[in-house]
Amino acid sequence: MHIRCFSYARFSSEKQKHGASLQRQLEAATAYAHSHSLVLDPSTYRDLGVSAFRSKNVEGGLGAFIEAVETKRIPKGSYLLVESLDRLSRDKVQVALELFLRITRLGVVLVTLLDEQVYSAATIDKNWTQLIMAMAVMARANEESVTKSKRAHDAILRRSKNGQLPTTRLPTWLKFSPDRRSAILIPARAKVVKRVFDEVIDGTGAREIARDLNKEKVPVLFYATEWRQSAISQLLKNPAVYGEFKGTENV
């Protein structure tokens, strides 16, 4: 019986979308699966351009993977291949640890490809020092993100003083004006946002909306390969839809 494995890839910034980050993560997963006689499932889970500093990825691709395991669409004993633990979370240690344990308690075998560490409920019970090592990695990742967040906050203040929009990133239905002092709607994408809200108001569920958008091949507004229920829910809860700016940057 062949054991299935799934790759999870994530990066935070728009710039990385055009770099080698995604390819590097996918190639590492493919190589590990081949060398350990695992069957790499084609349904790769991704959060591209999504921060793990505030666990936003739990609402995206990573959340979709967890949901698939909880609903038994992915069987216990399957492997989740990630480049490193900071791809899963850069949140505070206790939050990151809860996510880590949630995954292993579901019966998933978690592999970090950079150091080829294998974590599971069984290995942790056998060797509790794995948790200490994992927590040290989580703490370092969070500290790095806190530092980047402070630098980003300082940059926001500088741009504000210059009369420019304080962010370097806008929701995917907006673009900067030439002088970067205002945002301009992208009509086709704004139409999709309006459609989602209109359909929810009319009583259509998020899962049905996602299914219809995929059926009609409507381009996804986020960095994902298809519309999912979680993406619709994320859009509905996004304060940027009504113009709120939180003053944070992905790290």
Short mmCIF file of C-alpha atoms in Angstrom, two decimals:
data_model
loop_
_atom_site.label_atom_id
_atom_site.label_comp_id
_atom_site.label_asym_id
_atom_site.label_seq_id
_atom_site.Cartn_x
_atom_site.Cartn_y
_atom_site.Cartn_z
CA MET A 1 0.00 0.00 0.00
CA HIS A 2 1.41 3.35 -1.06
CA ILE A 3 1.29 6.20 1.44
CA ARG A 4 0.03 9.48 0.08
CA CYS A 5 1.79 12.74 0.80
CA PHE A 6 0.79 16.32 0.17
CA SER A 7 3.00 19.33 -0.29
CA TYR A 8 2.24 22.67 1.33
CA ALA A 9 3.98 25.73 -0.07
CA ARG A 10 3.78 29.27 1.25
CA PHE A 11 5.50 32.58 0.84
CA SER A 12 4.54 36.02 2.08
CA SER A 13 5.41 38.70 -0.43
CA GLU A 14 4.29 39.57 -3.94
CA LYS A 15 7.93 39.74 -5.04
CA GLN A 16 8.48 36.08 -4.16
CA LYS A 17 5.74 35.14 -6.62
CA HIS A 18 8.16 35.97 -9.42
CA GLY A 19 11.14 34.28 -7.80
CA ALA A 20 12.17 30.69 -7.18
CA SER A 21 10.52 30.20 -3.78
CA LEU A 22 7.53 28.18 -5.00
CA GLN A 23 9.57 26.09 -7.43
CA ARG A 24 12.16 25.34 -4.74
CA GLN A 25 9.50 24.18 -2.27
CA LEU A 26 7.72 21.99 -4.82
CA GLU A 27 10.94 20.43 -6.09
CA ALA A 28 12.00 19.59 -2.53
CA ALA A 29 8.65 17.90 -1.89
CA THR A 30 8.89 15.90 -5.10
CA ALA A 31 12.43 14.77 -4.30
CA TYR A 32 11.49 13.70 -0.76
CA ALA A 33 8.46 11.76 -1.95
CA HIS A 34 10.55 9.94 -4.56
CA SER A 35 13.37 9.06 -2.19
CA HIS A 36 10.97 7.76 0.49
CA SER A 37 8.62 5.84 -1.84
CA LEU A 38 5.66 8.12 -1.12
CA VAL A 39 2.94 9.00 -3.61
CA LEU A 40 2.83 12.77 -4.01
CA ASP A 41 -0.78 13.81 -4.44
CA PRO A 42 -1.34 16.33 -7.27
CA SER A 43 -3.61 18.47 -5.09
CA THR A 44 -0.84 20.67 -3.72
CA TYR A 45 -1.92 23.13 -1.04
CA ARG A 46 -0.57 26.64 -1.41
CA ASP A 47 -0.73 30.03 0.27
CA LEU A 48 1.10 32.35 -2.10
CA GLY A 49 1.52 35.90 -0.92
CA VAL A 50 -0.01 35.02 2.45
CA SER A 51 1.52 35.86 5.79
CA ALA A 52 1.83 33.29 8.56
CA PHE A 53 2.69 35.98 11.13
CA ARG A 54 -0.98 36.37 12.09
CA SER A 55 -1.97 32.84 10.99
CA LYS A 56 -3.76 34.13 7.86
CA ASN A 57 -2.80 30.94 6.05
CA VAL A 58 -5.03 28.94 8.41
CA GLU A 59 -7.93 30.56 6.55
CA GLY A 60 -6.41 29.66 3.18
CA GLY A 61 -4.62 26.68 1.69
CA LEU A 62 -3.37 25.30 4.99
CA GLY A 63 -6.86 25.56 6.42
CA ALA A 64 -8.20 23.72 3.38
CA PHE A 65 -5.75 20.88 4.02
CA ILE A 66 -6.74 20.63 7.69
CA GLU A 67 -10.42 20.65 6.72
CA ALA A 68 -9.81 17.84 4.22
CA VAL A 69 -8.19 15.73 6.96
CA GLU A 70 -10.97 16.50 9.45
CA THR A 71 -13.62 15.47 6.92
CA LYS A 72 -11.64 12.32 6.09
CA ARG A 73 -11.10 13.25 2.46
CA ILE A 74 -7.44 12.90 3.33
CA PRO A 75 -6.81 9.73 5.35
CA LYS A 76 -4.91 9.50 8.61
CA GLY A 77 -1.32 8.51 8.13
CA SER A 78 -0.86 10.83 5.16
CA TYR A 79 2.25 12.99 5.04
CA LEU A 80 2.36 16.78 4.85
CA LEU A 81 5.62 18.03 3.35
CA VAL A 82 6.69 21.59 4.17
CA GLU A 83 10.00 23.33 3.61
CA SER A 84 10.26 24.31 7.28
CA LEU A 85 8.05 24.96 10.29
CA ASP A 86 7.98 28.69 9.57
CA ARG A 87 6.02 27.93 6.41
CA LEU A 88 3.21 26.72 8.68
CA SER A 89 3.34 29.56 11.17
CA ARG A 90 5.27 32.62 12.25
CA ASP A 91 2.76 33.48 14.93
CA LYS A 92 3.46 33.54 18.67
CA VAL A 93 4.92 30.29 19.94
CA GLN A 94 1.80 29.13 21.76
CA VAL A 95 -0.33 29.75 18.65
CA ALA A 96 2.17 28.03 16.36
CA LEU A 97 2.45 25.10 18.77
CA GLU A 98 -1.33 24.67 18.89
CA LEU A 99 -1.42 24.51 15.09
CA PHE A 100 1.48 22.04 15.02
CA LEU A 101 -0.22 19.75 17.55
CA ARG A 102 -3.58 20.09 15.82
CA ILE A 103 -2.04 18.71 12.64
CA THR A 104 -0.20 15.82 14.29
CA ARG A 105 -3.18 14.90 16.46
CA LEU A 106 -5.24 14.50 13.30
CA GLY A 107 -2.95 11.62 12.40
CA VAL A 108 -0.86 13.54 9.87
CA VAL A 109 2.86 12.90 9.59
CA LEU A 110 4.56 16.28 9.25
CA VAL A 111 7.92 16.47 7.47
CA THR A 112 10.16 19.54 7.33
CA LEU A 113 12.19 19.22 4.15
CA LEU A 114 15.15 21.43 5.02
CA ASP A 115 16.26 19.20 7.89
CA GLU A 116 14.11 16.11 7.07
CA GLN A 117 12.63 16.03 10.55
CA VAL A 118 9.59 13.78 10.84
CA TYR A 119 6.91 14.72 13.38
CA SER A 120 3.88 12.67 14.29
CA ALA A 121 1.84 11.89 17.39
CA ALA A 122 3.84 8.67 17.74
CA THR A 123 7.31 10.23 17.36
CA ILE A 124 6.46 13.03 19.80
CA ASP A 125 5.21 10.55 22.40
CA LYS A 126 8.40 8.55 21.94
CA ASN A 127 10.75 11.53 21.95
CA TRP A 128 9.30 14.63 23.61
CA THR A 129 12.48 16.62 22.86
CA GLN A 130 11.09 16.99 19.35
CA LEU A 131 8.65 19.50 20.80
CA ILE A 132 11.47 21.49 22.37
CA MET A 133 13.29 21.63 19.05
CA ALA A 134 10.12 22.59 17.20
CA MET A 135 9.31 25.34 19.70
CA ALA A 136 12.81 26.79 19.32
CA VAL A 137 12.29 27.03 15.55
CA MET A 138 8.86 28.59 16.09
CA ALA A 139 10.25 31.17 18.52
CA ARG A 140 13.00 32.19 16.11
CA ALA A 141 10.52 32.53 13.23
CA ASN A 142 8.23 34.73 15.33
CA GLU A 143 11.11 36.94 16.47
CA GLU A 144 12.17 37.48 12.87
CA SER A 145 8.62 38.41 11.89
CA VAL A 146 8.24 40.81 14.82
CA THR A 147 11.40 42.61 13.67
CA LYS A 148 10.19 42.79 10.07
CA SER A 149 6.80 44.03 11.24
CA LYS A 150 8.40 46.91 13.14
CA ARG A 151 10.45 47.89 10.11
CA ALA A 152 7.33 47.75 7.93
CA HIS A 153 5.44 49.90 10.40
CA ASP A 154 8.18 52.52 10.30
CA ALA A 155 8.05 52.50 6.48
CA ILE A 156 4.27 53.02 6.60
CA LEU A 157 4.74 56.12 8.74
CA ARG A 158 7.31 57.52 6.29
CA ARG A 159 5.01 57.01 3.29
CA SER A 160 2.10 58.61 5.16
CA LYS A 161 4.16 61.71 5.93
CA ASN A 162 4.95 61.98 2.19
CA GLY A 163 1.24 61.99 1.35
CA GLN A 164 1.33 58.56 -0.29
CA LEU A 165 -0.80 55.55 0.50
CA PRO A 166 0.94 53.97 3.47
CA THR A 167 1.05 50.44 2.08
CA THR A 168 3.07 48.72 -0.64
CA ARG A 169 0.28 46.23 -1.25
CA LEU A 170 -3.35 46.69 -2.13
CA PRO A 171 -6.24 44.22 -2.27
CA THR A 172 -6.21 42.43 -5.61
CA TRP A 173 -9.20 44.44 -6.84
CA LEU A 174 -7.30 47.73 -6.51
CA LYS A 175 -4.22 49.30 -8.08
CA PHE A 176 -2.16 52.39 -7.24
CA SER A 177 -2.71 55.68 -9.03
CA PRO A 178 0.42 56.91 -10.87
CA ASP A 179 1.41 59.16 -7.95
CA ARG A 180 0.61 56.41 -5.40
CA ARG A 181 -1.56 58.85 -3.46
CA SER A 182 -4.80 56.98 -4.12
CA ALA A 183 -6.19 53.59 -5.14
CA ILE A 184 -8.11 52.81 -8.32
CA LEU A 185 -10.63 50.01 -8.76
CA ILE A 186 -9.88 47.23 -11.24
CA PRO A 187 -13.40 46.87 -12.73
CA ALA A 188 -13.32 43.16 -13.60
CA ARG A 189 -12.05 42.14 -10.16
CA ALA A 190 -14.29 44.56 -8.28
CA LYS A 191 -17.23 43.00 -10.15
CA VAL A 192 -16.32 39.58 -8.72
CA VAL A 193 -16.18 40.98 -5.17
CA LYS A 194 -19.59 42.61 -5.61
CA ARG A 195 -21.02 39.39 -7.03
CA VAL A 196 -19.87 37.37 -4.02
CA PHE A 197 -21.47 39.79 -1.56
CA ASP A 198 -24.67 40.04 -3.61
CA GLU A 199 -25.04 36.26 -3.76
CA VAL A 200 -24.44 35.89 -0.02
CA ILE A 201 -27.09 38.54 0.65
CA ASP A 202 -29.45 36.55 -1.59
CA GLY A 203 -28.82 33.45 0.54
CA THR A 204 -26.23 31.53 -1.48
CA GLY A 205 -23.67 29.63 0.58
CA ALA A 206 -19.91 30.09 0.30
CA ARG A 207 -19.34 26.55 -0.96
CA GLU A 208 -21.92 26.96 -3.73
CA ILE A 209 -20.45 30.33 -4.73
CA ALA A 210 -16.97 28.80 -4.96
CA ARG A 211 -18.29 25.92 -7.05
CA ASP A 212 -20.04 28.26 -9.49
CA LEU A 213 -17.01 30.53 -9.85
CA ASN A 214 -14.80 27.53 -10.63
CA LYS A 215 -17.35 26.19 -13.09
CA GLU A 216 -17.41 29.53 -14.89
CA LYS A 217 -13.58 29.71 -14.73
CA VAL A 218 -13.69 33.08 -12.99
CA PRO A 219 -10.08 34.09 -12.15
CA VAL A 220 -9.26 33.68 -8.47
CA LEU A 221 -8.64 36.97 -6.67
CA PHE A 222 -6.10 35.41 -4.34
CA TYR A 223 -2.93 33.43 -4.90
CA ALA A 224 -4.62 30.08 -5.32
CA THR A 225 -5.37 27.69 -8.15
CA GLU A 226 -9.12 27.58 -7.58
CA TRP A 227 -11.93 29.10 -5.57
CA ARG A 228 -12.60 27.40 -2.24
CA GLN A 229 -15.19 27.88 0.47
CA SER A 230 -12.47 29.19 2.75
CA ALA A 231 -11.47 31.83 0.16
CA ILE A 232 -15.06 33.08 -0.06
CA SER A 233 -15.29 33.26 3.73
CA GLN A 234 -11.97 35.10 3.88
CA LEU A 235 -13.21 37.66 1.35
CA LEU A 236 -16.45 38.22 3.26
CA LYS A 237 -14.53 38.93 6.47
CA ASN A 238 -11.90 41.12 4.83
CA PRO A 239 -12.24 44.71 6.16
CA ALA A 240 -10.40 45.98 3.07
CA VAL A 241 -13.64 45.44 1.14
CA TYR A 242 -15.13 48.50 2.81
CA GLY A 243 -11.88 50.44 2.79
CA GLU A 244 -10.32 49.73 6.17
CA PHE A 245 -6.54 49.80 6.30
CA LYS A 246 -4.90 47.98 9.18
CA GLY A 247 -1.40 49.28 8.65
CA THR A 248 0.38 45.93 8.51
CA GLU A 249 2.64 44.25 6.00
CA ASN A 250 3.08 40.57 5.26
CA VAL A 251 6.14 39.06 6.90
#
